[in-house]
Tab-separated table of C-alpha atoms and ligand atoms in Angstrom:
chain	number	residue	atom	x	y	z
A	1	MET	CA	0.012	-0.121	-0.109
A	2	ILE	CA	1.664	3.706	-1.236
A	3	THR	CA	0.709	6.159	1.809
A	4	PRO	CA	0.488	9.817	1.294
A	5	PHE	CA	3.258	9.749	5.284
A	6	TYR	CA	6.623	8.208	3.677
A	7	ASN	CA	8.485	7.949	0.769
A	8	PHE	CA	9.065	5.442	-0.869
A	9	ASP	CA	11.324	4.506	-3.880
A	10	LYS	CA	9.553	2.033	-5.944
A	11	THR	CA	11.918	-0.532	-5.986
A	12	ILE	CA	10.827	-0.867	-1.171
A	13	ILE	CA	7.609	-0.518	-2.041
A	14	GLU	CA	7.534	-3.520	-5.102
A	15	LYS	CA	9.979	-5.740	-2.519
A	16	ALA	CA	7.865	-5.163	0.458
A	17	GLU	CA	4.781	-6.162	-1.286
A	18	LYS	CA	6.399	-9.611	-2.815
A	19	ALA	CA	7.353	-10.079	0.873
A	20	GLU	CA	4.067	-10.327	2.128
A	21	LYS	CA	2.371	-11.850	-0.073
A	22	ILE	CA	5.168	-14.658	0.516
A	23	CYS	CA	4.869	-14.367	4.251
A	24	LYS	CA	0.985	-15.016	4.262
A	25	GLU	CA	0.374	-19.037	4.937
A	26	LYS	CA	3.125	-17.745	7.535
A	27	PHE	CA	1.618	-15.391	9.532
A	28	ASP	CA	-1.987	-17.378	10.182
A	29	GLU	CA	0.768	-20.195	11.729
A	30	LEU	CA	1.333	-16.964	13.645
A	31	ASP	CA	-1.772	-16.121	14.473
A	32	VAL	CA	-3.262	-19.339	16.088
A	33	ILE	CA	-0.508	-18.895	18.825
A	34	ARG	CA	-2.199	-15.653	18.866
A	35	HIS	CA	-4.677	-17.580	19.355
A	36	TYR	CA	-3.152	-19.772	21.662
A	37	ASN	CA	-1.209	-18.254	24.745
A	38	SER	CA	-4.124	-14.958	24.625
A	39	GLN	CA	-6.957	-17.536	25.914
A	40	LYS	CA	-3.327	-19.231	28.400
A	41	VAL	CA	-2.964	-15.862	29.720
A	42	LEU	CA	-7.097	-14.764	30.030
A	43	ARG	CA	-7.477	-17.633	31.537
A	44	ALA	CA	-5.089	-18.138	34.297
A	45	PHE	CA	-6.179	-13.698	35.111
A	46	SER	CA	-9.504	-15.275	35.274
A	47	ASP	CA	-8.985	-17.916	38.014
A	48	ASN	CA	-6.793	-16.284	40.298
A	49	MET	CA	-9.556	-13.860	40.429
A	50	ILE	CA	-7.423	-10.749	40.098
A	51	SER	CA	-9.303	-7.438	40.095
A	52	GLU	CA	-9.183	-3.933	40.272
A	53	SER	CA	-7.495	-3.760	44.151
A	54	HIS	CA	-5.150	-6.184	42.595
A	55	LEU	CA	-3.172	-3.526	40.469
A	56	LEU	CA	-2.868	-0.881	42.756
A	57	GLY	CA	0.673	0.008	44.426
A	58	THR	CA	1.865	-0.403	48.133
A	59	THR	CA	4.870	1.077	50.014
A	60	GLY	CA	6.878	0.618	52.510
A	61	TYR	CA	8.468	-2.437	53.092
A	62	GLY	CA	5.559	-3.610	51.165
A	63	TYR	CA	3.745	-6.968	53.153
A	64	GLY	CA	0.809	-8.365	51.848
A	65	ASP	CA	1.113	-7.083	48.251
A	66	ARG	CA	-1.649	-8.860	47.025
A	67	GLY	CA	-0.986	-7.473	43.613
A	68	ARG	CA	2.514	-8.208	43.928
A	69	ASP	CA	1.871	-11.890	44.541
A	70	SER	CA	-1.332	-12.455	42.484
A	71	LEU	CA	1.442	-10.750	39.652
A	72	ASP	CA	3.679	-14.628	40.701
A	73	ASN	CA	0.175	-16.804	40.304
A	74	VAL	CA	-0.404	-15.189	37.501
A	75	VAL	CA	2.110	-15.661	35.734
A	76	SER	CA	3.533	-19.409	37.108
A	77	GLN	CA	-0.049	-20.991	35.488
A	78	CYS	CA	0.441	-19.163	32.147
A	79	PHE	CA	5.041	-21.127	31.787
A	80	GLY	CA	2.971	-24.663	33.572
A	81	CYS	CA	5.448	-24.512	36.895
A	82	GLU	CA	5.940	-24.155	40.963
A	83	ASP	CA	6.453	-20.282	41.073
A	84	ALA	CA	7.790	-16.754	39.971
A	85	LEU	CA	8.684	-13.817	41.162
A	86	VAL	CA	8.164	-11.920	39.744
A	87	ARG	CA	9.585	-7.481	40.131
A	88	HIS	CA	9.742	-4.253	39.377
A	89	ASN	CA	13.032	-4.524	41.302
A	90	PHE	CA	14.714	-6.346	39.160
A	91	VAL	CA	16.508	-3.830	37.199
A	92	SER	CA	17.437	-5.312	34.431
A	93	GLY	CA	17.049	-8.728	32.376
A	94	THR	CA	20.749	-9.234	33.540
A	95	HIS	CA	20.192	-8.424	37.048
A	96	ALA	CA	17.348	-11.563	36.859
A	97	LEU	CA	20.234	-13.968	36.480
A	98	SER	CA	22.157	-12.848	37.850
A	99	THR	CA	19.987	-13.080	41.098
A	100	ALA	CA	19.555	-16.561	40.363
A	101	LEU	CA	23.117	-17.845	39.300
A	102	PHE	CA	23.769	-16.288	42.937
A	103	GLY	CA	20.548	-17.559	44.561
A	104	ILE	CA	21.094	-21.122	43.783
A	105	LEU	CA	24.655	-21.575	42.986
A	106	ARG	CA	27.175	-22.238	46.035
A	107	PRO	CA	30.587	-22.313	46.324
A	108	GLY	CA	32.391	-25.205	45.075
A	109	ASP	CA	29.417	-26.231	42.923
A	110	THR	CA	29.656	-25.832	38.600
A	111	MET	CA	27.707	-23.942	36.303
A	112	LEU	CA	27.823	-25.457	32.730
A	113	SER	CA	26.899	-23.883	29.686
A	114	ILE	CA	26.096	-25.752	26.910
A	115	THR	CA	25.412	-23.402	24.339
A	116	GLY	CA	28.473	-21.585	24.194
A	117	GLN	CA	29.371	-18.521	25.783
A	118	PRO	CA	25.987	-16.508	27.851
A	119	TYR	CA	25.445	-14.041	26.898
A	120	ASP	CA	27.425	-10.914	26.454
A	121	THR	CA	26.692	-8.356	30.294
A	122	LEU	CA	26.959	-12.412	32.196
A	123	LEU	CA	30.803	-12.537	31.001
A	124	GLU	CA	31.566	-11.127	33.983
A	125	VAL	CA	29.166	-11.121	36.386
A	126	ILE	CA	30.074	-15.565	36.036
A	127	GLY	CA	33.474	-14.445	35.793
A	128	ILE	CA	35.458	-14.806	32.625
A	129	SER	CA	36.267	-11.246	32.791
A	130	GLY	CA	37.250	-9.596	35.153
A	131	SER	CA	37.869	-10.641	38.415
A	132	GLY	CA	38.217	-9.350	42.018
A	133	ASN	CA	35.225	-7.544	41.905
A	134	GLY	CA	32.707	-10.182	43.954
A	135	SER	CA	31.782	-12.962	40.339
A	136	LEU	CA	30.540	-15.963	41.140
A	137	ARG	CA	33.901	-17.428	40.265
A	138	ASP	CA	35.673	-14.996	43.166
A	139	PHE	CA	32.639	-16.860	45.764
A	140	GLY	CA	34.575	-19.950	44.708
A	141	ILE	CA	31.298	-21.143	42.235
A	142	ASN	CA	33.484	-22.636	39.315
A	143	TYR	CA	32.530	-22.182	35.580
A	144	SER	CA	32.896	-24.577	32.432
A	145	GLN	CA	31.205	-24.014	28.934
A	146	ILE	CA	30.927	-26.700	26.173
A	147	ASP	CA	31.023	-24.872	22.907
A	148	LEU	CA	28.420	-25.250	19.934
A	149	LEU	CA	28.669	-27.572	17.567
A	150	GLU	CA	30.090	-26.140	14.193
A	151	ASP	CA	26.580	-26.476	12.889
A	152	GLY	CA	25.270	-24.050	15.852
A	153	SER	CA	23.176	-26.888	17.065
A	154	VAL	CA	24.627	-28.050	21.307
A	155	ASP	CA	27.064	-30.764	21.174
A	156	ILE	CA	24.613	-32.752	23.385
A	157	GLU	CA	26.857	-35.449	23.446
A	158	LYS	CA	29.814	-33.970	24.920
A	159	VAL	CA	26.971	-32.242	27.603
A	160	VAL	CA	26.219	-36.055	28.983
A	161	ASN	CA	29.918	-35.889	28.887
A	162	MET	CA	30.154	-33.636	31.313
A	163	CYS	CA	27.442	-32.726	33.094
A	164	LYS	CA	27.611	-35.704	35.318
A	165	GLY	CA	28.345	-34.575	39.306
A	166	VAL	CA	27.394	-30.234	38.231
A	167	LYS	CA	24.817	-28.186	39.990
A	168	MET	CA	23.086	-26.133	37.351
A	169	VAL	CA	22.973	-26.904	32.971
A	170	TYR	CA	22.361	-23.406	31.461
A	171	LEU	CA	21.334	-23.000	28.580
A	172	GLN	CA	20.262	-19.829	25.710
A	173	ARG	CA	17.316	-20.245	24.218
A	174	SER	CA	17.486	-17.006	22.322
A	175	ARG	CA	20.620	-16.861	19.504
A	176	GLY	CA	22.502	-14.060	21.559
A	177	TYR	CA	24.204	-11.750	18.885
A	178	SER	CA	25.322	-14.666	16.911
A	179	LEU	CA	23.642	-16.329	13.904
A	180	ARG	CA	22.749	-20.067	15.788
A	181	ASP	CA	19.650	-21.022	15.495
A	182	SER	CA	17.728	-20.484	18.635
A	183	LEU	CA	16.798	-23.744	20.209
A	184	SER	CA	13.238	-25.162	19.589
A	185	ILE	CA	11.327	-25.841	22.363
A	186	ASP	CA	11.054	-29.098	21.263
A	187	LYS	CA	15.059	-29.208	20.920
A	188	MET	CA	14.885	-28.720	24.701
A	189	LYS	CA	12.612	-31.257	25.311
A	190	GLU	CA	15.681	-33.852	23.798
A	191	ILE	CA	18.064	-31.920	25.398
A	192	PHE	CA	16.566	-31.591	28.937
A	193	GLU	CA	15.731	-35.562	28.767
A	194	LYS	CA	19.528	-36.527	28.024
A	195	VAL	CA	21.214	-34.646	31.041
A	196	ARG	CA	18.533	-35.904	33.632
A	197	GLY	CA	19.676	-38.695	32.664
A	198	VAL	CA	22.114	-38.388	34.008
A	199	ASN	CA	22.349	-35.961	36.767
A	200	ASP	CA	18.626	-36.250	38.141
A	201	SER	CA	19.333	-33.192	40.260
A	202	VAL	CA	20.741	-31.330	38.675
A	203	CYS	CA	19.472	-27.543	37.683
A	204	ILE	CA	18.575	-26.406	35.157
A	205	VAL	CA	18.279	-22.941	34.382
A	206	VAL	CA	17.003	-21.485	30.591
A	207	ASP	CA	18.753	-18.144	29.972
A	208	ASN	CA	14.185	-17.794	28.060
A	209	CYS	CA	14.844	-14.173	26.827
A	210	TYR	CA	12.784	-12.720	23.539
A	211	GLY	CA	11.778	-16.336	24.210
A	212	GLU	CA	8.302	-16.098	26.165
A	213	PHE	CA	4.867	-16.220	24.121
A	214	VAL	CA	6.785	-17.164	20.342
A	215	GLU	CA	5.841	-20.800	20.579
A	216	ILE	CA	2.765	-21.606	22.411
A	217	THR	CA	5.329	-24.280	25.696
A	218	GLU	CA	7.535	-22.294	27.358
A	219	PRO	CA	10.923	-24.181	28.567
A	220	THR	CA	9.472	-25.367	32.491
A	221	GLN	CA	6.855	-26.612	30.543
A	222	ILE	CA	9.091	-29.621	29.327
A	223	GLY	CA	12.080	-30.044	32.235
A	224	ALA	CA	13.129	-26.626	33.009
A	225	ASP	CA	14.063	-26.728	36.441
A	226	VAL	CA	14.565	-22.215	36.595
A	227	ILE	CA	13.934	-19.290	33.413
A	228	ILE	CA	14.597	-16.191	33.285
A	229	GLY	CA	14.341	-12.609	31.758
A	230	SER	CA	13.786	-9.572	30.965
A	231	LEU	CA	10.235	-7.286	31.371
A	232	ILE	CA	10.969	-4.953	28.343
A	233	LYS	CA	11.028	-7.823	26.435
A	234	ASN	CA	8.241	-10.296	25.620
A	235	PRO	CA	6.251	-11.424	29.262
A	236	GLY	CA	6.216	-6.731	29.267
A	237	GLY	CA	4.105	-6.424	25.993
A	238	ALA	CA	5.503	-3.177	26.248
A	239	ILE	CA	3.277	-1.684	28.499
A	240	ALA	CA	5.615	-3.233	31.990
A	241	GLU	CA	7.469	0.108	32.609
A	242	THR	CA	11.302	-1.588	33.629
A	243	GLY	CA	11.863	-5.415	35.630
A	244	GLY	CA	11.813	-8.963	35.359
A	245	TYR	CA	11.207	-12.035	36.304
A	246	ILE	CA	12.335	-15.847	37.474
A	247	ALA	CA	9.979	-18.281	36.915
A	248	GLY	CA	10.644	-22.342	38.350
A	249	LYS	CA	10.156	-24.709	40.672
A	250	ARG	CA	8.984	-23.581	44.689
A	251	LYS	CA	12.584	-23.774	46.202
A	252	TYR	CA	14.882	-22.413	43.251
A	253	ILE	CA	12.083	-19.850	43.524
A	254	GLU	CA	12.316	-18.823	46.804
A	255	LEU	CA	16.829	-19.406	47.098
A	256	CYS	CA	16.506	-16.206	43.944
A	257	ALA	CA	13.923	-14.214	46.733
A	258	TYR	CA	15.735	-13.980	49.510
A	259	ARG	CA	18.175	-13.286	47.202
A	260	LEU	CA	17.392	-10.544	45.322
A	261	THR	CA	15.551	-8.974	48.817
A	262	THR	CA	16.335	-11.133	52.236
A	263	VAL	CA	17.516	-14.065	53.226
A	264	GLY	CA	13.973	-15.489	55.488
A	265	THR	CA	11.916	-12.337	54.323
A	266	GLY	CA	12.166	-13.445	50.426
A	267	LYS	CA	9.214	-13.348	48.795
A	268	GLU	CA	6.963	-11.368	51.345
A	269	VAL	CA	7.941	-8.137	50.643
A	270	GLY	CA	9.119	-5.780	48.217
A	271	ALA	CA	6.912	-3.046	47.608
A	272	SER	CA	5.094	-2.975	43.934
A	273	LEU	CA	4.843	0.731	44.585
A	274	GLY	CA	2.531	1.575	41.096
A	275	GLN	CA	4.154	-0.726	39.057
A	276	ASN	CA	1.115	-3.635	39.305
A	277	LYS	CA	-0.593	-2.058	36.921
A	278	SER	CA	1.216	-2.155	34.190
A	279	MET	CA	3.165	-5.465	34.675
A	280	TYR	CA	-0.365	-7.288	34.865
A	281	MET	CA	-2.034	-5.241	31.668
A	282	GLY	CA	1.991	-5.736	29.866
A	283	PHE	CA	1.165	-9.233	30.985
A	284	PHE	CA	-2.624	-9.499	29.587
A	285	LEU	CA	-1.196	-8.629	25.833
A	286	SER	CA	2.300	-10.054	26.007
A	287	PRO	CA	0.934	-12.595	23.485
A	288	ASN	CA	-0.567	-10.557	21.206
A	289	VAL	CA	2.174	-7.912	21.168
A	290	VAL	CA	4.721	-10.825	20.616
A	291	MET	CA	3.104	-11.870	17.441
A	292	GLU	CA	2.946	-8.286	16.258
A	293	ALA	CA	6.449	-8.511	16.807
A	294	VAL	CA	7.732	-11.734	15.626
A	295	LYS	CA	5.247	-11.404	11.877
A	296	THR	CA	7.456	-7.811	12.014
A	297	SER	CA	10.552	-10.248	11.870
A	298	VAL	CA	9.468	-13.023	9.117
A	299	PHE	CA	8.341	-9.510	7.070
A	300	ALA	CA	12.042	-8.208	7.083
A	301	SER	CA	13.226	-11.920	6.751
A	302	ALA	CA	11.690	-12.628	3.604
A	303	PHE	CA	12.459	-7.746	2.623
A	304	PHE	CA	15.813	-8.813	3.229
A	305	GLU	CA	16.188	-11.536	1.297
A	306	LEU	CA	14.434	-10.535	-1.986
A	307	LEU	CA	17.115	-7.529	-2.070
A	308	GLY	CA	19.222	-10.207	-1.867
A	309	TYR	CA	20.773	-10.266	2.047
A	310	ASP	CA	21.768	-13.437	3.592
A	311	VAL	CA	19.031	-13.285	6.466
A	312	PHE	CA	18.553	-16.192	10.006
A	313	PRO	CA	15.867	-17.295	10.499
A	314	LYS	CA	14.364	-17.165	7.156
A	315	PHE	CA	10.958	-16.479	6.321
A	316	SER	CA	9.056	-19.527	6.708
A	317	ASP	CA	11.445	-21.097	9.458
A	318	HIS	CA	9.982	-22.168	13.081
A	319	ARG	CA	10.587	-19.280	14.916
A	320	THR	CA	11.047	-19.548	19.059
A	321	ASP	CA	12.424	-16.221	19.393
A	322	ILE	CA	11.572	-12.523	18.777
A	323	ILE	CA	14.805	-12.007	16.563
A	324	GLN	CA	16.153	-11.940	13.466
A	325	GLY	CA	19.343	-11.451	12.079
A	326	ILE	CA	20.543	-10.424	9.035
A	327	LYS	CA	24.353	-10.567	7.359
A	328	LEU	CA	25.025	-6.481	5.356
A	329	GLY	CA	28.471	-7.228	5.857
A	330	ASN	CA	29.826	-4.148	5.749
A	331	LYS	CA	30.258	-1.035	9.001
A	332	GLU	CA	28.834	1.503	6.991
A	333	LYS	CA	25.501	-0.840	5.399
A	334	LEU	CA	25.151	-1.671	9.346
A	335	VAL	CA	25.123	2.072	10.686
A	336	ALA	CA	22.893	3.532	7.541
A	337	PHE	CA	19.819	0.672	8.690
A	338	CYS	CA	20.178	1.595	11.948
A	339	GLU	CA	20.410	5.523	11.284
A	340	GLY	CA	16.446	4.603	8.353
A	341	ILE	CA	14.968	2.019	12.019
A	342	GLN	CA	15.045	5.217	14.177
A	343	LYS	CA	13.510	6.832	11.811
A	344	GLY	CA	10.957	4.729	11.926
A	345	ALA	CA	10.281	5.057	16.516
A	346	PRO	CA	7.479	7.043	17.387
A	347	ILE	CA	10.009	8.878	20.457
A	348	ASP	CA	13.386	9.886	18.763
A	349	SER	CA	12.789	9.276	15.406
A	350	PHE	CA	14.874	12.949	14.449
A	351	VAL	CA	17.987	11.580	15.951
A	352	VAL	CA	21.056	9.800	14.330
A	353	PRO	CA	22.469	6.391	16.550
A	354	GLU	CA	26.044	6.296	17.165
A	355	PRO	CA	28.279	3.564	17.549
A	356	TRP	CA	29.805	2.861	21.429
A	357	ASP	CA	31.302	1.208	24.073
A	358	MET	CA	28.728	0.119	26.238
A	359	PRO	CA	28.914	-1.189	29.558
A	360	GLY	CA	29.135	-4.973	29.371
A	361	TYR	CA	29.908	-5.314	25.830
A	362	SER	CA	33.583	-6.400	23.709
A	363	ASP	CA	33.040	-4.506	20.947
A	364	PRO	CA	30.906	-1.031	20.568
A	365	VAL	CA	27.510	-1.393	19.547
A	366	ILE	CA	25.994	0.376	17.388
A	367	MET	CA	21.734	0.511	18.497
A	368	ALA	CA	18.394	2.670	16.539
A	369	ALA	CA	15.369	2.189	19.543
A	370	GLY	CA	12.853	5.048	20.022
A	371	ALA	CA	10.921	3.463	22.052
A	372	PHE	CA	7.652	4.437	25.044
A	373	ASN	CA	10.334	2.583	27.853
A	374	MET	CA	13.563	3.804	27.497
A	375	GLY	CA	16.432	0.476	26.049
A	376	ALA	CA	12.509	-1.467	25.385
A	377	SER	CA	13.746	-3.705	23.761
A	378	ILE	CA	9.803	-5.462	22.204
A	379	GLU	CA	9.305	-1.842	20.805
A	380	LEU	CA	10.876	-2.388	17.102
A	381	SER	CA	15.001	-1.571	17.707
A	382	ALA	CA	18.448	-2.722	15.876
A	383	ASP	CA	21.613	-3.730	17.567
A	384	ALA	CA	24.720	-4.256	16.111
A	385	PRO	CA	28.462	-5.094	17.654
A	386	LEU	CA	30.514	-3.299	15.037
A	387	ARG	CA	32.301	-6.663	14.344
A	388	ASP	CA	32.956	-9.744	12.535
A	389	PRO	CA	30.110	-10.758	10.396
A	390	PHE	CA	28.684	-7.432	10.500
A	391	ALA	CA	24.720	-8.751	11.245
A	392	VAL	CA	22.067	-6.723	12.774
A	393	TRP	CA	19.616	-8.021	15.092
A	394	LEU	CA	16.812	-6.646	15.121
A	395	GLN	CA	13.740	-7.217	17.862
A	396	GLY	CA	10.431	-5.722	18.736
A	397	GLY	CA	7.875	-3.811	16.861
A	398	ILE	CA	4.827	-3.369	19.272
A	399	THR	CA	2.479	-3.026	16.187
A	400	TYR	CA	2.698	-5.042	12.446
A	401	PRO	CA	2.141	-2.536	10.832
A	402	THR	CA	4.743	-0.374	12.649
A	403	GLY	CA	7.510	-2.751	12.386
A	404	ARG	CA	6.315	-2.610	8.713
A	405	THR	CA	7.007	0.731	8.180
A	406	GLY	CA	10.670	0.937	9.965
A	407	ILE	CA	12.205	-2.038	8.583
A	408	MET	CA	11.018	-0.659	5.245
A	409	LEU	CA	13.110	2.434	5.497
A	410	ALA	CA	15.263	0.964	6.850
A	411	ALA	CA	16.077	-0.170	2.951
A	412	GLN	CA	15.068	3.265	2.604
A	413	SER	CA	18.429	4.072	3.574
A	414	MET	CA	21.412	2.460	2.213
A	415	LYS	CA	18.995	3.214	-0.420
A	416	GLU	CA	19.592	6.005	-0.652
A	417	LYS	CA	23.569	6.352	0.222
A	418	ASN	CA	23.494	3.560	-2.337
A	419	MET	CA	24.800	0.731	-0.730
A	420	LEU	CA	20.921	-0.651	-1.366
B	501	PLP	C1	17.946	-9.221	26.732
B	501	PLP	C2	19.707	-10.259	26.739
B	501	PLP	C3	19.556	-10.588	28.393
B	501	PLP	C4	19.103	-9.375	28.994
B	501	PLP	O1	20.565	-7.949	29.267
B	501	PLP	P1	19.571	-6.421	29.841
B	501	PLP	O2	19.866	-5.979	28.421
B	501	PLP	O3	20.173	-7.753	30.801
B	501	PLP	O4	17.466	-6.233	29.987
B	501	PLP	C5	20.171	-10.959	28.598
B	501	PLP	N1	20.704	-12.574	27.459
B	501	PLP	C6	19.661	-12.717	26.495
B	501	PLP	C7	19.914	-13.866	25.392
B	501	PLP	C8	18.929	-11.536	25.851
B	501	PLP	O5	18.414	-11.215	25.152
């Protein structure tokens, strides 16, 4: 469709329309997931008898905060697990992940990552980089890692050999800043069964960032003990203003709560202030918003493939996170792409993004984002570390029509610099 609002190049409009046509079947599949997960969430609200009073907050210690406690129940029902810790007090996904690792692991324990190196911001938390700063390693917690195989899959044989006796097996569901496939629920199930076969007391932890509600099942329903994520990604539905969650087995959630607040008080304290309503509403909207984001990614995949680029995953591939990787090939294209995405943001569309040394990341990163909640990557955003293979990772899009427009503006920006 041509509108009077943006002056797209003719070829961009043609390719976008073609891309949308070939995505039709995929979009229909996504609608089925949208319906399924939306009903799941609605049922949980209803079963937990959420009322207006749950939406109000507490102050001070936050004893007996009904809204906070029931939200934990709604989330654990939807994720098919015993308990959850859903808190605005988590400052980020990294904080929730760090809380879980410090909460569950003890000196002498081993954490075994089986999806290669964890997300960049966790390297210092674990003590893979830096020391003497209070990392897990400083506290005598061991770390080992099994790299992914050449084709991006988990080295199951090695996992089976190495997971005996370890306290924690750790996986990252999403692709992060790599071009590997994300781990599907089916794949995880197979891995969990093998791991349990040799170590039935192991704690299986999944970094679930970007994965929530992309499939109809969550990792906790197929054998994961603990899953962790951010509320300015999928499960916050673009409404939650900040926060994160940890969900899973009750005994682990209690340990995590002891780490977040204090040993003994755990989940009993923590004023929700005015945050309950936005967390409830965001979680309620999440299955819908996540599918808008996935549609945006699917469109971007088809569109950029038509423009001649390698894309990860392809538009027709099975998805288990909201991320789309596009290999652009050089720094200049990354910058032009991100400038275009920025132009498609509702907030700060006039800003020109530049690469910078972001805390916690090892290479300069360029990020395009103009979000209602600062840094929210359930809203259309693109990140590109300036390193080989010069790929951009994009995610989010709280409505498909605006997400699609942002993607087209990225192409337009490249076109205007004769880079397309
Ligand atoms: C976003 C993300 C995290 C946590 O990052 P924050 O920016 O701290 O929320 C961890 N792991 C993965 C895979 C992520 O995508």
